[in-house]
Short mmCIF file of C-alpha atoms in Angstrom, two decimals:
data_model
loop_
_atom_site.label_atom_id
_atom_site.label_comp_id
_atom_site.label_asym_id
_atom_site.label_seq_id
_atom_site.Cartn_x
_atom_site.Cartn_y
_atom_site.Cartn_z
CA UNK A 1 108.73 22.09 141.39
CA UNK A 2 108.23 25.13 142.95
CA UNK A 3 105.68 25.91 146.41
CA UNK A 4 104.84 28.63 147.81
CA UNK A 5 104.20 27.38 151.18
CA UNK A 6 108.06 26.47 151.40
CA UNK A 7 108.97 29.31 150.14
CA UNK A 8 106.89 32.25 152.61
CA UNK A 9 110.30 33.52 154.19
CA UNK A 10 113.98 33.25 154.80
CA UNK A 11 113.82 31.53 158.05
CA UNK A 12 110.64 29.63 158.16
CA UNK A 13 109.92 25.66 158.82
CA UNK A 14 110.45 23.02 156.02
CA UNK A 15 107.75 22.20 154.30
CA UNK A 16 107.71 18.79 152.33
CA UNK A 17 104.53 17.53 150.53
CA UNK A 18 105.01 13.45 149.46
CA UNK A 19 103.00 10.56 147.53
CA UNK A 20 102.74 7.53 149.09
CA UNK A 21 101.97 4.12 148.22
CA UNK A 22 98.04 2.99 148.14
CA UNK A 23 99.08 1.01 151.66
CA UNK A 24 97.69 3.03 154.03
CA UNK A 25 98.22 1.01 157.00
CA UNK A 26 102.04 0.78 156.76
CA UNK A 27 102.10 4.78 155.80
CA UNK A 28 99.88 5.94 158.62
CA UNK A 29 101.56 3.92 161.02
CA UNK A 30 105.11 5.25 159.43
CA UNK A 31 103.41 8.80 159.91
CA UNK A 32 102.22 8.14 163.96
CA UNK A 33 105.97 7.56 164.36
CA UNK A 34 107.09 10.73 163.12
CA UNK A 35 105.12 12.74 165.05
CA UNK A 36 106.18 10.90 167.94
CA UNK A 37 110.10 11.61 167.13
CA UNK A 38 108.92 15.44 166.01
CA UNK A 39 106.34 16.66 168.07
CA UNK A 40 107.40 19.98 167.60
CA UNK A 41 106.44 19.19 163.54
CA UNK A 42 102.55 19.28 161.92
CA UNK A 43 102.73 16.02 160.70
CA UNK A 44 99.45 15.22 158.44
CA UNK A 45 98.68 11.67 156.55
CA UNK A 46 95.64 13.04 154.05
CA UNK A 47 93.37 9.67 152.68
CA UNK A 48 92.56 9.74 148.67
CA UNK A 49 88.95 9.00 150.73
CA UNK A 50 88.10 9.05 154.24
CA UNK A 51 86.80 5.39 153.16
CA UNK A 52 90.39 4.37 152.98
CA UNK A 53 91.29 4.99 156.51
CA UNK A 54 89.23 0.90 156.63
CA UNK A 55 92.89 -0.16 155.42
CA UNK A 56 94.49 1.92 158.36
CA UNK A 57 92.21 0.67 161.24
CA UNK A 58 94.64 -1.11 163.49
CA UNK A 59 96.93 1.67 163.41
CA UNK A 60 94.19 4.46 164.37
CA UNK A 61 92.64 1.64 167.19
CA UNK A 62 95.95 0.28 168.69
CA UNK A 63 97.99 3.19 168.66
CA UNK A 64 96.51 7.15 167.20
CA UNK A 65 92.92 6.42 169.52
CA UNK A 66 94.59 4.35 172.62
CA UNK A 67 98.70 5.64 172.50
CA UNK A 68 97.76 7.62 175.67
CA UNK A 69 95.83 5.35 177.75
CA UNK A 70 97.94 2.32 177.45
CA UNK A 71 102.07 4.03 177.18
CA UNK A 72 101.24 7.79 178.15
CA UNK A 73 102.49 7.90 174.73
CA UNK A 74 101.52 11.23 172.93
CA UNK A 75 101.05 12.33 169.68
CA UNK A 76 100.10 15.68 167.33
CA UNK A 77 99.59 13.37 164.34
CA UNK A 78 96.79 15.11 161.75
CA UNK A 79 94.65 12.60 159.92
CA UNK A 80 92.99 14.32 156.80
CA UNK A 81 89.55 12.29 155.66
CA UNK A 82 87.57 13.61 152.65
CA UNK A 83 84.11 13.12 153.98
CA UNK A 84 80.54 14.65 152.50
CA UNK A 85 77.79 12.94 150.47
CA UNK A 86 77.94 14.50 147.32
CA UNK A 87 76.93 11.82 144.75
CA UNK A 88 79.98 9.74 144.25
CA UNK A 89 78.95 6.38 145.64
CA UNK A 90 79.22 4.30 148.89
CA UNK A 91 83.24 4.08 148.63
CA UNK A 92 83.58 7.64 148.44
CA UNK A 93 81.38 9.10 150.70
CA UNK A 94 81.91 8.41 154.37
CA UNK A 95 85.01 8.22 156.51
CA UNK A 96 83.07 6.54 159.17
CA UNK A 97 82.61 9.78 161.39
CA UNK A 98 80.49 7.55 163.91
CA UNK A 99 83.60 4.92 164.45
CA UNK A 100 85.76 7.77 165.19
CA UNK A 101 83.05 8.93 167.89
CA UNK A 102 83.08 5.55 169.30
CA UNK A 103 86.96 5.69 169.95
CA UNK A 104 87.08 9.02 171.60
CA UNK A 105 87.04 9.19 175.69
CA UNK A 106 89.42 10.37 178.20
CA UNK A 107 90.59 13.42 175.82
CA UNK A 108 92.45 11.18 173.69
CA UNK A 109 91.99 12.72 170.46
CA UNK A 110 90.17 15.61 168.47
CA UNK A 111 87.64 15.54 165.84
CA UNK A 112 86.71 18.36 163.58
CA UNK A 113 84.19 19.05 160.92
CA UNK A 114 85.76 22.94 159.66
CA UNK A 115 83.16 23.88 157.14
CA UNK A 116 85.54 27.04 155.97
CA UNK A 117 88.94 27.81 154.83
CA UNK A 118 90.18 30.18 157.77
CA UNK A 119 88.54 27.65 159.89
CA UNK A 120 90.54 25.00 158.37
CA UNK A 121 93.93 27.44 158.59
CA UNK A 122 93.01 28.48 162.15
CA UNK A 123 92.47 24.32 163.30
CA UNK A 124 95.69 23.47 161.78
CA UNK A 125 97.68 26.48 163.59
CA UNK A 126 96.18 25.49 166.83
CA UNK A 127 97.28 22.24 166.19
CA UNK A 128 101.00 23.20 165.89
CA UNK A 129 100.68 26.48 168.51
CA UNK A 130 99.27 24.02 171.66
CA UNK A 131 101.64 23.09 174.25
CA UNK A 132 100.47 19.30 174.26
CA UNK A 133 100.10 16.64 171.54
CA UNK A 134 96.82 15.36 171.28
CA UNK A 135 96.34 13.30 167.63
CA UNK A 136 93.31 15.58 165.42
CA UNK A 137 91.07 13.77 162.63
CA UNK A 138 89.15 16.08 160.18
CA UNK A 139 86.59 15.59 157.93
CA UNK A 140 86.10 17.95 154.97
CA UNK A 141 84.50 16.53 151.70
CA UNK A 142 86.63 17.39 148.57
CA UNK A 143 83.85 19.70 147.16
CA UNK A 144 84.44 22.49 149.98
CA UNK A 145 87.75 22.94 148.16
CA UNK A 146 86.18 24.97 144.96
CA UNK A 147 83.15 26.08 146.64
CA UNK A 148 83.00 29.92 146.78
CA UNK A 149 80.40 29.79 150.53
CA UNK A 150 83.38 28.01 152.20
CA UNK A 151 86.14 30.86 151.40
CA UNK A 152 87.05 33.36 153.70
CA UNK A 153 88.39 36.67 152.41
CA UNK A 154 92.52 37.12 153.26
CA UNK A 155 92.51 39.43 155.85
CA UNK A 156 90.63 36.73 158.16
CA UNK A 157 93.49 35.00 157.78
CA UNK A 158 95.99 37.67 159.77
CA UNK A 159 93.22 39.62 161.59
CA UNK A 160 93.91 37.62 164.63
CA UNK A 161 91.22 35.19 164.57
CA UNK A 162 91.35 31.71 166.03
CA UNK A 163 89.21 28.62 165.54
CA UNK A 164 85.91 28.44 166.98
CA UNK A 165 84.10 24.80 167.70
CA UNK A 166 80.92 26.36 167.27
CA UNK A 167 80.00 28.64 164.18
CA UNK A 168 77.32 30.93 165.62
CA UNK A 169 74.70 32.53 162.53
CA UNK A 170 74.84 36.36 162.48
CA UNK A 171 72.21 36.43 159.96
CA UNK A 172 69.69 35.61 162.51
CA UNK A 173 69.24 36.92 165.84
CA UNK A 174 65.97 35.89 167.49
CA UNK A 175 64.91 32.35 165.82
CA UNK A 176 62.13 30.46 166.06
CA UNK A 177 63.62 27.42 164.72
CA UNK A 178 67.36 26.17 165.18
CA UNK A 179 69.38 23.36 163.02
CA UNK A 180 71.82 22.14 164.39
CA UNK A 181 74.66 20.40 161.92
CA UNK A 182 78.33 19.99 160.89
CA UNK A 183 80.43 20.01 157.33
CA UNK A 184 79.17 20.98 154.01
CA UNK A 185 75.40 20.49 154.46
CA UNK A 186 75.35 24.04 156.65
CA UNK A 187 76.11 25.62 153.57
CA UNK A 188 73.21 24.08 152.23
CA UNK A 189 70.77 25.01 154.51
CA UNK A 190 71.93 28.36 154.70
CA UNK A 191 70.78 28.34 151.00
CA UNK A 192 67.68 26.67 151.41
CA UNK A 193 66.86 29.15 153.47
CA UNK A 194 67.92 32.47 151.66
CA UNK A 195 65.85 31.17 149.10
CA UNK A 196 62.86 30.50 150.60
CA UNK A 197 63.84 34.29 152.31
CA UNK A 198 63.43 32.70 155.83
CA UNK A 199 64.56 35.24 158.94
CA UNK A 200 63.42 33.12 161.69
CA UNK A 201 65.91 30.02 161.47
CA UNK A 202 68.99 29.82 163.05
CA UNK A 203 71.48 27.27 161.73
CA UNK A 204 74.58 26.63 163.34
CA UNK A 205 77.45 24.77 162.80
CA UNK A 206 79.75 22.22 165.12
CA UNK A 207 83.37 22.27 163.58
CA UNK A 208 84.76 20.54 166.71
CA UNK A 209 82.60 17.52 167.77
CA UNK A 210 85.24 16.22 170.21
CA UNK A 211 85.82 17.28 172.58
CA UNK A 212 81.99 18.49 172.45
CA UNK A 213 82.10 22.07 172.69
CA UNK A 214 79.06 22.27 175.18
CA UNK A 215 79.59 25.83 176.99
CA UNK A 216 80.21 27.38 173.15
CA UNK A 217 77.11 25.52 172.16
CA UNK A 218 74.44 26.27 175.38
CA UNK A 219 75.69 30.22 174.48
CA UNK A 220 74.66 30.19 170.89
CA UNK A 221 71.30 28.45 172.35
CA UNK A 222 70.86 30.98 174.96
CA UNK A 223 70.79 33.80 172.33
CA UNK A 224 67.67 32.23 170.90
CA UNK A 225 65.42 31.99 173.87
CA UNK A 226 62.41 32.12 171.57
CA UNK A 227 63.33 29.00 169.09
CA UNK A 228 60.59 26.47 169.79
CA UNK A 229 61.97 23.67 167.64
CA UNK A 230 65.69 22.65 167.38
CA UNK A 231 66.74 20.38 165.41
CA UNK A 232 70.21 18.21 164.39
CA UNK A 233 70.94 17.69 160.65
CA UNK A 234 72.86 15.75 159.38
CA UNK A 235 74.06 14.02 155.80
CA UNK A 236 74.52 10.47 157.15
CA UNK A 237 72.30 7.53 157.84
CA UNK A 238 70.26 6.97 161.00
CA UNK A 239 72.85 4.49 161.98
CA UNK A 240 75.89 6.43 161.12
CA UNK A 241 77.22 9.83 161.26
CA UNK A 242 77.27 12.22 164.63
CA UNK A 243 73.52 11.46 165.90
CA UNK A 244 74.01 8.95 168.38
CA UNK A 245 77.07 10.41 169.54
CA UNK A 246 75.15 14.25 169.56
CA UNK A 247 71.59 13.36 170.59
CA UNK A 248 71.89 12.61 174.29
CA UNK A 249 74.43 15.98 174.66
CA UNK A 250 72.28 18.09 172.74
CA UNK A 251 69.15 16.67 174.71
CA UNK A 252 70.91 17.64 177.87
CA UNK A 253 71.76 21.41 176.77
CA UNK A 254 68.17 21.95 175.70
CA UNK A 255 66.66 20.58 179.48
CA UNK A 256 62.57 20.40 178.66
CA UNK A 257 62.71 21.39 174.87
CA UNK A 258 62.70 18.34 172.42
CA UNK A 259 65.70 17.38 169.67
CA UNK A 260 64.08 17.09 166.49
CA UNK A 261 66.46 15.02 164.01
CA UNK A 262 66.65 15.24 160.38
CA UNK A 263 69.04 12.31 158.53
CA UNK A 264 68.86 9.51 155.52
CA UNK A 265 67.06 6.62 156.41
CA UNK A 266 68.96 3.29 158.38
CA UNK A 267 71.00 1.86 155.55
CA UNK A 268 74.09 -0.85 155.57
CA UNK A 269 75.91 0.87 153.08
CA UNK A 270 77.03 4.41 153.81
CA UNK A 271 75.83 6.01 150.52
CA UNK A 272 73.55 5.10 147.61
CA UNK A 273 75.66 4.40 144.35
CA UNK A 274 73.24 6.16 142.03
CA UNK A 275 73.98 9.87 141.53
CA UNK A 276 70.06 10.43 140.92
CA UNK A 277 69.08 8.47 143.94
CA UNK A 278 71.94 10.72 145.79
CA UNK A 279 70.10 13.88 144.29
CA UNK A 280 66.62 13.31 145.28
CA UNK A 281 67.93 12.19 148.77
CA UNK A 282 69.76 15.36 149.54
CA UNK A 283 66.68 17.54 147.89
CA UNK A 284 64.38 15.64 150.45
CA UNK A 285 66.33 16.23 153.10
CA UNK A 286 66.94 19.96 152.91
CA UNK A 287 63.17 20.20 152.81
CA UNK A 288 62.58 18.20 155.75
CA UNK A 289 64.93 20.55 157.79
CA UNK A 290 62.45 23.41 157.03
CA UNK A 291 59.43 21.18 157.22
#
């Protein structure tokens, strides 16, 4: 069939799109060796799930996480994991952002959270444009894909923009309050609180949570000198997700003012498996971020 995105000039890249068999492990370990032979190629291995990347483990803890640090091996690999609670059960919710965390040290890889398309376009060109290798996983939920708040109008795209690791909120400019998340659920509060026609909160956004993004972070925090609570938000369990990861780094940035935290109660399974349940949860904790 025809694609555009092979077809954009005379003289541009090849660009190959394939299906591969439900065994991710083999694949993604087929995929870290490609990128090794073409570095100078974006090589990406996208899960049906983030969940599925369980299947894959030993190939992201052996060699995409620790390629570096044990054979100065390196590596642009992209690994693509649909990640966002949005009501379709415990296997499809979570790519197990906070085992990711856990694996990143020394610089050895990138994680990213891009909430927007010309974010998303701008991470993967920066991937490709960088002199080094460094393997990148990202976490987008499916549901970003048709939602109109995460499009960016075309001439972003060419206006010579890059990719920023902190979204900063024009909307506001002296808060009282700051929230603190990253993915889909920014769009949410950003909602929340249009509706309730709120002009004193702040929310912004992390799209690169590794390597933390502190001096883009203590400047958005600097602009709100006034904000007397800030707090991180997030989608995920207590005992998963970003927090434990975020909390002592955010603590740290904010010196003698205290990290509020928002977040689903401890749970063993990463999601509920009732859509209702899912609903009320989200509802709850949207409120509780304005509380």
């Amino acid at each position: 069939g025809y694609s555009p995105l092979a077809n954009i000039h005379e003289n541009q890249g090849r660009f190959t799109v394939m299906d591969s068999p439900l065994s991710e492990s083999s694949v993604l370990g087929f995929e870290y060796g490609y990128s090794r032979e073409y570095p100078e190629a974006l090589v990406c291995w996208e899960a049906q799930f983030g969940d599925f990347a369980n299947v894959a483990q030993p190939i992201i803890d052996q060699f995409i996480s620790a390629g570096e640090d044990k054979w100065r091996l390196l590596s642009g690999l992209v690994v693509l994991l649909p990640h966002g609670y949005e009501g379709q059960g415990p296997e499809h919710s979570s790519a197990r952002l906070e085992r990711f965390l856990q694996l990143a040290a020394e610089d050895n890889i990138q994680i990213c959270q891009p909430s927007t398309s010309c974010q998303y376009y701008f991470l993967l060109r920066r991937q490709v444009l960088r002199i080094w290798r460094k393997p990148m996983i990202i976490f987008t939920p499916k549901g970003l894909l048709r939602a109109e708040a995460a499009s960016s109008p075309i001439d972003v795209f060419s206006g010579g923009g890059c990719f920023r690791a902190v979204l900063p909120d024009p909307r506001v400019t002296d808060a009282g309050r700051i929230l603190i998340c990253s993915g889909k659920i920014g769009h949410e509060l950003k909602a929340e609180r249009d509706k309730r026609g709120d002009d004193k909160t702040a929310v912004l956004c992390l799209a690169q949570l590794y390597p933390f993004p502190k001096d883009e972070l203590q400047a958005e925090l600097s602009a709100h000198p006034n904000a007397k609570k800030v707090i991180w938000v997030q989608e995920e369990p207590g005992n998963k997700g970003a927090l434990g990861y975020v909390r002592p780094l955010l603590q740290r940035l904010m010196g003698e003012r205290h990290l509020f935290t928002v977040k689903r109660s401890e749970s063993a399974s990463p999601a509920t498996g009732s859509v209702k349940a899912h609903k009320l949860e989200q509802e709850a904790l949207i409120r509780l971020a304005f509380a």
